[in-house]
Amino acid sequence: MSQKIPVHDVTPPKKVESVDLYATRERIYTRAFTGLYRNLRRVGGAALFLLFFGTVWLNWDGRQAVWWNLPERKFYIFGATYFPQDFILLSAMLIIAAFGLFFITVFAGRVWCGYTCPQSVFTWVFMWAEKVTEGDRNQRMKLDKQPMSGNKFVRKAAKHAIWLLVSFAVAITFVGYFTPIRELVTDFFTLEVGGWALFWVGFFTLATYGNAGYLREQVCIYMCPYARFQSVMFDKDTLIVSYDPRRGERRGPRKKDADYKALGLGDCIDCTMCVQVCPTGIDIRDGLQIECIGCAACIDACDTIMDKMGYPRGLISYTTEHNLSGQKTHILRPRLIGYALALAAMIGVFGYAVATRPLVKLDVSKDRVLYRENAEGYIENVYSLKVMNKAQHPQTFVISASGLDGLEYNGRQEITAAAGELVTVTAELAAPPEKLPSSTNKIVFHVQSADDPSIEDDADSRFIGPSVR
Ligand code: SF4
Ligand code: SF4
């Protein structure tokens, strides 16, 4: 008996529906709230503000304590002066910071985002400005729906004035780490500020104003690379902000003293307070989402509701996936220990490198003329020597050269360099031609502090002579 093959229509649809990869933004009106984590964030934010706004005004040995002097390529950090040659230390510092962030993320999820990231910290400040000028969530929503009026104009203008003032303070402070802050502020208020300083202060003012005032959660969701890759660092023992559906569901409203268990309800009264306080506008009850910055605002809001209802706190809490599924959370786990060990080793090596950093640096470059013969028949080579005093005090250095029999050093062998100064000297070396083993001979320049012989540096170079037959 013959079998029929079923026929399917595979004609492509005429119209292919386009998929929008960018969701239309809905304006988020966050509700103000209080609670433990809000207070922690305020204390942390105050410490960060003090660090950022305060450090730039500190002085050290008559100059700004932290100053990235780009034109002179000198970077002052309290008692130390760093030069572009020390950028390896800066790179090491950035790698350590990255590993520190990995360690924190594996352990405590996105606490960096929620508590310390400048984007979050300044967004909270801008939200505070919104609340004091336009009122709380409902008042702001109402105000935005109203047509323009005197009251609305004054409130909006006051909000933007505070936003701009905060942005300007951030910008001038940031630029003050690159150009002396005292002169910068004076120049601004005497209208004598230079073009570049004006440009950068304006740029960072607008960047802060735009990011914290308008873009807000869009920066975290669409622009921040860290938000994208950190989820791969999470494991089932990472601390996350999570809603406990076993306890909360079935959600629903009820009277405060109702026997809600008998009604088949869980602890979530579906008040949506956790959604209303969320700066990224998500509902944590839908599970872990990439938009969640781990700020714990929803924990504070829900705990307040639990207190009002007389239920135990912690329906939304810092917990782990293992905990949520009823399993044991492992704080000490191989990945975390690995990061901790790598971090400790890197900090140790970095600390050693900084502590033993040579306080003098010698660079040698040979003159383009290969060699010349002087009146005594000696072969002469000319070099340009750069001696960099990295110490915080003036030093006298003695320069010498070795590596060839009968090598004579002509030129300044003793120099004095101020703190952080780069001194360039010319050195002429002469050697009898019969003592040259080859046409290209390795020699070593040596510089040593006359005040502290432990401060020294070497630099290799070549002594060129005629071909030896
Ligand atoms: S705040 Fe708590 S009780 Fe209210 S909706 Fe959110 S999870 Fe439910
Ligand atoms: S869900 Fe909670 S922790 Fe996550 S961003 Fe929103 S308020 Fe913050």
PDB file of N, CA, C and O in Angstrom, residues 361-401:
ATOM      1  N   LYS A 361      65.964  57.831  37.992  1.00  0.00           N
ATOM      2  CA  LYS A 361      65.839  57.094  36.733  1.00  0.00           C
ATOM      3  C   LYS A 361      66.813  57.703  35.740  1.00  0.00           C
ATOM      4  O   LYS A 361      66.876  58.926  35.581  1.00  0.00           O
ATOM      5  N   LEU A 362      67.594  56.842  35.106  1.00  0.00           N
ATOM      6  CA  LEU A 362      68.584  57.304  34.136  1.00  0.00           C
ATOM      7  C   LEU A 362      68.208  56.789  32.755  1.00  0.00           C
ATOM      8  O   LEU A 362      67.966  55.595  32.569  1.00  0.00           O
ATOM      9  N   ASP A 363      68.150  57.715  31.801  1.00  0.00           N
ATOM     10  CA  ASP A 363      67.929  57.335  30.395  1.00  0.00           C
ATOM     11  C   ASP A 363      69.101  57.862  29.571  1.00  0.00           C
ATOM     12  O   ASP A 363      69.517  59.010  29.762  1.00  0.00           O
ATOM     13  N   VAL A 364      69.590  57.029  28.650  1.00  0.00           N
ATOM     14  CA  VAL A 364      70.748  57.431  27.850  1.00  0.00           C
ATOM     15  C   VAL A 364      70.398  57.320  26.376  1.00  0.00           C
ATOM     16  O   VAL A 364      69.817  56.323  25.947  1.00  0.00           O
ATOM     17  N   SER A 365      70.738  58.345  25.601  1.00  0.00           N
ATOM     18  CA  SER A 365      70.612  58.191  24.149  1.00  0.00           C
ATOM     19  C   SER A 365      71.908  58.671  23.496  1.00  0.00           C
ATOM     20  O   SER A 365      72.491  59.676  23.905  1.00  0.00           O
ATOM     21  N   LYS A 366      72.348  57.909  22.526  1.00  0.00           N
ATOM     22  CA  LYS A 366      73.633  58.195  21.890  1.00  0.00           C
ATOM     23  C   LYS A 366      73.461  59.232  20.781  1.00  0.00           C
ATOM     24  O   LYS A 366      72.419  59.254  20.123  1.00  0.00           O
ATOM     25  N   ASP A 367      74.479  60.050  20.620  1.00  0.00           N
ATOM     26  CA  ASP A 367      74.467  61.054  19.560  1.00  0.00           C
ATOM     27  C   ASP A 367      74.444  60.363  18.188  1.00  0.00           C
ATOM     28  O   ASP A 367      74.930  59.238  18.044  1.00  0.00           O
ATOM     29  N   ARG A 368      73.881  61.084  17.176  1.00  0.00           N
ATOM     30  CA  ARG A 368      73.765  60.446  15.861  1.00  0.00           C
ATOM     31  C   ARG A 368      75.126  60.225  15.198  1.00  0.00           C
ATOM     32  O   ARG A 368      75.310  59.324  14.399  1.00  0.00           O
ATOM     33  N   VAL A 369      76.129  61.097  15.524  1.00  0.00           N
ATOM     34  CA  VAL A 369      77.486  60.898  14.970  1.00  0.00           C
ATOM     35  C   VAL A 369      78.042  59.632  15.618  1.00  0.00           C
ATOM     36  O   VAL A 369      78.097  59.528  16.845  1.00  0.00           O
ATOM     37  N   LEU A 370      78.458  58.673  14.794  1.00  0.00           N
ATOM     38  CA  LEU A 370      78.865  57.380  15.348  1.00  0.00           C
ATOM     39  C   LEU A 370      80.044  57.524  16.306  1.00  0.00           C
ATOM     40  O   LEU A 370      79.994  57.102  17.446  1.00  0.00           O
ATOM     41  N   TYR A 371      81.116  58.156  15.849  1.00  0.00           N
ATOM     42  CA  TYR A 371      82.289  58.408  16.708  1.00  0.00           C
ATOM     43  C   TYR A 371      83.154  59.450  16.034  1.00  0.00           C
ATOM     44  O   TYR A 371      82.977  59.779  14.857  1.00  0.00           O
ATOM     45  N   ARG A 372      84.101  59.993  16.800  1.00  0.00           N
ATOM     46  CA  ARG A 372      85.082  60.925  16.213  1.00  0.00           C
ATOM     47  C   ARG A 372      86.428  60.672  16.900  1.00  0.00           C
ATOM     48  O   ARG A 372      86.464  60.071  17.986  1.00  0.00           O
ATOM     49  N   GLU A 373      87.460  61.184  16.286  1.00  0.00           N
ATOM     50  CA  GLU A 373      88.794  60.989  16.854  1.00  0.00           C
ATOM     51  C   GLU A 373      89.270  62.322  17.393  1.00  0.00           C
ATOM     52  O   GLU A 373      89.187  63.351  16.698  1.00  0.00           O
ATOM     53  N   ASN A 374      89.749  62.358  18.640  1.00  0.00           N
ATOM     54  CA  ASN A 374      90.178  63.654  19.176  1.00  0.00           C
ATOM     55  C   ASN A 374      91.675  63.894  18.922  1.00  0.00           C
ATOM     56  O   ASN A 374      92.351  63.064  18.297  1.00  0.00           O
ATOM     57  N   ALA A 375      92.164  65.037  19.425  1.00  0.00           N
ATOM     58  CA  ALA A 375      93.547  65.440  19.123  1.00  0.00           C
ATOM     59  C   ALA A 375      94.564  64.425  19.618  1.00  0.00           C
ATOM     60  O   ALA A 375      95.642  64.278  19.038  1.00  0.00           O
ATOM     61  N   GLU A 376      94.203  63.685  20.713  1.00  0.00           N
ATOM     62  CA  GLU A 376      95.144  62.682  21.257  1.00  0.00           C
ATOM     63  C   GLU A 376      95.034  61.342  20.546  1.00  0.00           C
ATOM     64  O   GLU A 376      95.703  60.371  20.923  1.00  0.00           O
ATOM     65  N   GLY A 377      94.173  61.272  19.543  1.00  0.00           N
ATOM     66  CA  GLY A 377      93.994  60.012  18.819  1.00  0.00           C
ATOM     67  C   GLY A 377      93.022  59.061  19.490  1.00  0.00           C
ATOM     68  O   GLY A 377      92.872  57.902  19.078  1.00  0.00           O
ATOM     69  N   TYR A 378      92.324  59.535  20.545  1.00  0.00           N
ATOM     70  CA  TYR A 378      91.327  58.713  21.235  1.00  0.00           C
ATOM     71  C   TYR A 378      90.013  58.717  20.434  1.00  0.00           C
ATOM     72  O   TYR A 378      89.698  59.690  19.748  1.00  0.00           O
ATOM     73  N   ILE A 379      89.264  57.653  20.544  1.00  0.00           N
ATOM     74  CA  ILE A 379      87.935  57.597  19.901  1.00  0.00           C
ATOM     75  C   ILE A 379      86.927  58.176  20.891  1.00  0.00           C
ATOM     76  O   ILE A 379      86.900  57.791  22.064  1.00  0.00           O
ATOM     77  N   GLU A 380      86.093  59.096  20.411  1.00  0.00           N
ATOM     78  CA  GLU A 380      85.117  59.746  21.290  1.00  0.00           C
ATOM     79  C   GLU A 380      83.685  59.418  20.844  1.00  0.00           C
ATOM     80  O   GLU A 380      83.404  59.393  19.643  1.00  0.00           O
ATOM     81  N   ASN A 381      82.810  59.195  21.831  1.00  0.00           N
ATOM     82  CA  ASN A 381      81.351  59.057  21.594  1.00  0.00           C
ATOM     83  C   ASN A 381      80.639  60.062  22.489  1.00  0.00           C
ATOM     84  O   ASN A 381      81.087  60.317  23.612  1.00  0.00           O
ATOM     85  N   VAL A 382      79.541  60.629  21.957  1.00  0.00           N
ATOM     86  CA  VAL A 382      78.788  61.625  22.738  1.00  0.00           C
ATOM     87  C   VAL A 382      77.392  61.078  23.068  1.00  0.00           C
ATOM     88  O   VAL A 382      76.748  60.439  22.223  1.00  0.00           O
ATOM     89  N   TYR A 383      76.965  61.339  24.290  1.00  0.00           N
ATOM     90  CA  TYR A 383      75.668  60.817  24.765  1.00  0.00           C
ATOM     91  C   TYR A 383      74.870  61.936  25.415  1.00  0.00           C
ATOM     92  O   TYR A 383      75.439  62.880  25.983  1.00  0.00           O
ATOM     93  N   SER A 384      73.550  61.776  25.360  1.00  0.00           N
ATOM     94  CA  SER A 384      72.670  62.677  26.097  1.00  0.00           C
ATOM     95  C   SER A 384      72.067  61.865  27.250  1.00  0.00           C
ATOM     96  O   SER A 384      71.462  60.816  27.030  1.00  0.00           O
ATOM     97  N   LEU A 385      72.273  62.354  28.480  1.00  0.00           N
ATOM     98  CA  LEU A 385      71.806  61.615  29.669  1.00  0.00           C
ATOM     99  C   LEU A 385      70.658  62.375  30.313  1.00  0.00           C
ATOM    100  O   LEU A 385      70.748  63.590  30.522  1.00  0.00           O
ATOM    101  N   LYS A 386      69.590  61.661  30.630  1.00  0.00           N
ATOM    102  CA  LYS A 386      68.456  62.285  31.331  1.00  0.00           C
ATOM    103  C   LYS A 386      68.383  61.659  32.719  1.00  0.00           C
ATOM    104  O   LYS A 386      68.168  60.444  32.853  1.00  0.00           O
ATOM    105  N   VAL A 387      68.551  62.485  33.733  1.00  0.00           N
ATOM    106  CA  VAL A 387      68.516  61.988  35.112  1.00  0.00           C
ATOM    107  C   VAL A 387      67.256  62.543  35.775  1.00  0.00           C
ATOM    108  O   VAL A 387      67.058  63.759  35.827  1.00  0.00           O
ATOM    109  N   MET A 388      66.420  61.655  36.228  1.00  0.00           N
ATOM    110  CA  MET A 388      65.146  62.064  36.805  1.00  0.00           C
ATOM    111  C   MET A 388      65.140  61.817  38.312  1.00  0.00           C
ATOM    112  O   MET A 388      65.311  60.670  38.755  1.00  0.00           O
ATOM    113  N   ASN A 389      65.014  62.881  39.064  1.00  0.00           N
ATOM    114  CA  ASN A 389      64.969  62.733  40.524  1.00  0.00           C
ATOM    115  C   ASN A 389      63.530  62.480  40.954  1.00  0.00           C
ATOM    116  O   ASN A 389      62.700  63.376  40.921  1.00  0.00           O
ATOM    117  N   LYS A 390      63.215  61.257  41.359  1.00  0.00           N
ATOM    118  CA  LYS A 390      61.840  60.925  41.732  1.00  0.00           C
ATOM    119  C   LYS A 390      61.580  61.138  43.219  1.00  0.00           C
ATOM    120  O   LYS A 390      60.494  60.838  43.699  1.00  0.00           O
ATOM    121  N   ALA A 391      62.611  61.589  43.939  1.00  0.00           N
ATOM    122  CA  ALA A 391      62.432  61.789  45.380  1.00  0.00           C
ATOM    123  C   ALA A 391      61.695  63.102  45.646  1.00  0.00           C
ATOM    124  O   ALA A 391      61.544  63.933  44.750  1.00  0.00           O
ATOM    125  N   GLN A 392      61.264  63.274  46.877  1.00  0.00           N
ATOM    126  CA  GLN A 392      60.530  64.480  47.255  1.00  0.00           C
ATOM    127  C   GLN A 392      61.458  65.574  47.780  1.00  0.00           C
ATOM    128  O   GLN A 392      61.006  66.528  48.385  1.00  0.00           O
ATOM    129  N   HIS A 393      62.781  65.396  47.581  1.00  0.00           N
ATOM    130  CA  HIS A 393      63.755  66.387  48.046  1.00  0.00           C
ATOM    131  C   HIS A 393      64.868  66.492  46.998  1.00  0.00           C
ATOM    132  O   HIS A 393      65.069  65.562  46.198  1.00  0.00           O
ATOM    133  N   PRO A 394      65.621  67.606  46.998  1.00  0.00           N
ATOM    134  CA  PRO A 394      66.703  67.734  46.018  1.00  0.00           C
ATOM    135  C   PRO A 394      67.793  66.695  46.286  1.00  0.00           C
ATOM    136  O   PRO A 394      68.001  66.304  47.433  1.00  0.00           O
ATOM    137  N   GLN A 395      68.450  66.265  45.233  1.00  0.00           N
ATOM    138  CA  GLN A 395      69.519  65.291  45.406  1.00  0.00           C
ATOM    139  C   GLN A 395      70.693  65.654  44.495  1.00  0.00           C
ATOM    140  O   GLN A 395      70.502  66.178  43.404  1.00  0.00           O
ATOM    141  N   THR A 396      71.887  65.305  44.969  1.00  0.00           N
ATOM    142  CA  THR A 396      73.084  65.435  44.126  1.00  0.00           C
ATOM    143  C   THR A 396      73.438  64.039  43.646  1.00  0.00           C
ATOM    144  O   THR A 396      73.471  63.088  44.438  1.00  0.00           O
ATOM    145  N   PHE A 397      73.669  63.933  42.338  1.00  0.00           N
ATOM    146  CA  PHE A 397      73.971  62.625  41.751  1.00  0.00           C
ATOM    147  C   PHE A 397      75.360  62.622  41.143  1.00  0.00           C
ATOM    148  O   PHE A 397      75.800  63.637  40.582  1.00  0.00           O
ATOM    149  N   VAL A 398      76.004  61.477  41.232  1.00  0.00           N
ATOM    150  CA  VAL A 398      77.313  61.303  40.583  1.00  0.00           C
ATOM    151  C   VAL A 398      77.122  60.309  39.437  1.00  0.00           C
ATOM    152  O   VAL A 398      76.531  59.242  39.628  1.00  0.00           O
ATOM    153  N   ILE A 399      77.603  60.700  38.248  1.00  0.00           N
ATOM    154  CA  ILE A 399      77.416  59.836  37.071  1.00  0.00           C
ATOM    155  C   ILE A 399      78.767  59.235  36.680  1.00  0.00           C
ATOM    156  O   ILE A 399      79.800  59.921  36.729  1.00  0.00           O
ATOM    157  N   SER A 400      78.772  57.979  36.313  1.00  0.00           N
ATOM    158  CA  SER A 400      80.014  57.335  35.852  1.00  0.00           C
ATOM    159  C   SER A 400      79.674  56.385  34.711  1.00  0.00           C
ATOM    160  O   SER A 400      78.492  56.093  34.456  1.00  0.00           O
ATOM    161  N   ALA A 401      80.717  55.915  34.026  1.00  0.00           N
ATOM    162  CA  ALA A 401      80.518  54.950  32.934  1.00  0.00           C
ATOM    163  C   ALA A 401      81.588  53.876  33.041  1.00  0.00           C
ATOM    164  O   ALA A 401      82.715  54.142  33.479  1.00  0.00           O
TER     165      ALA A 401
END
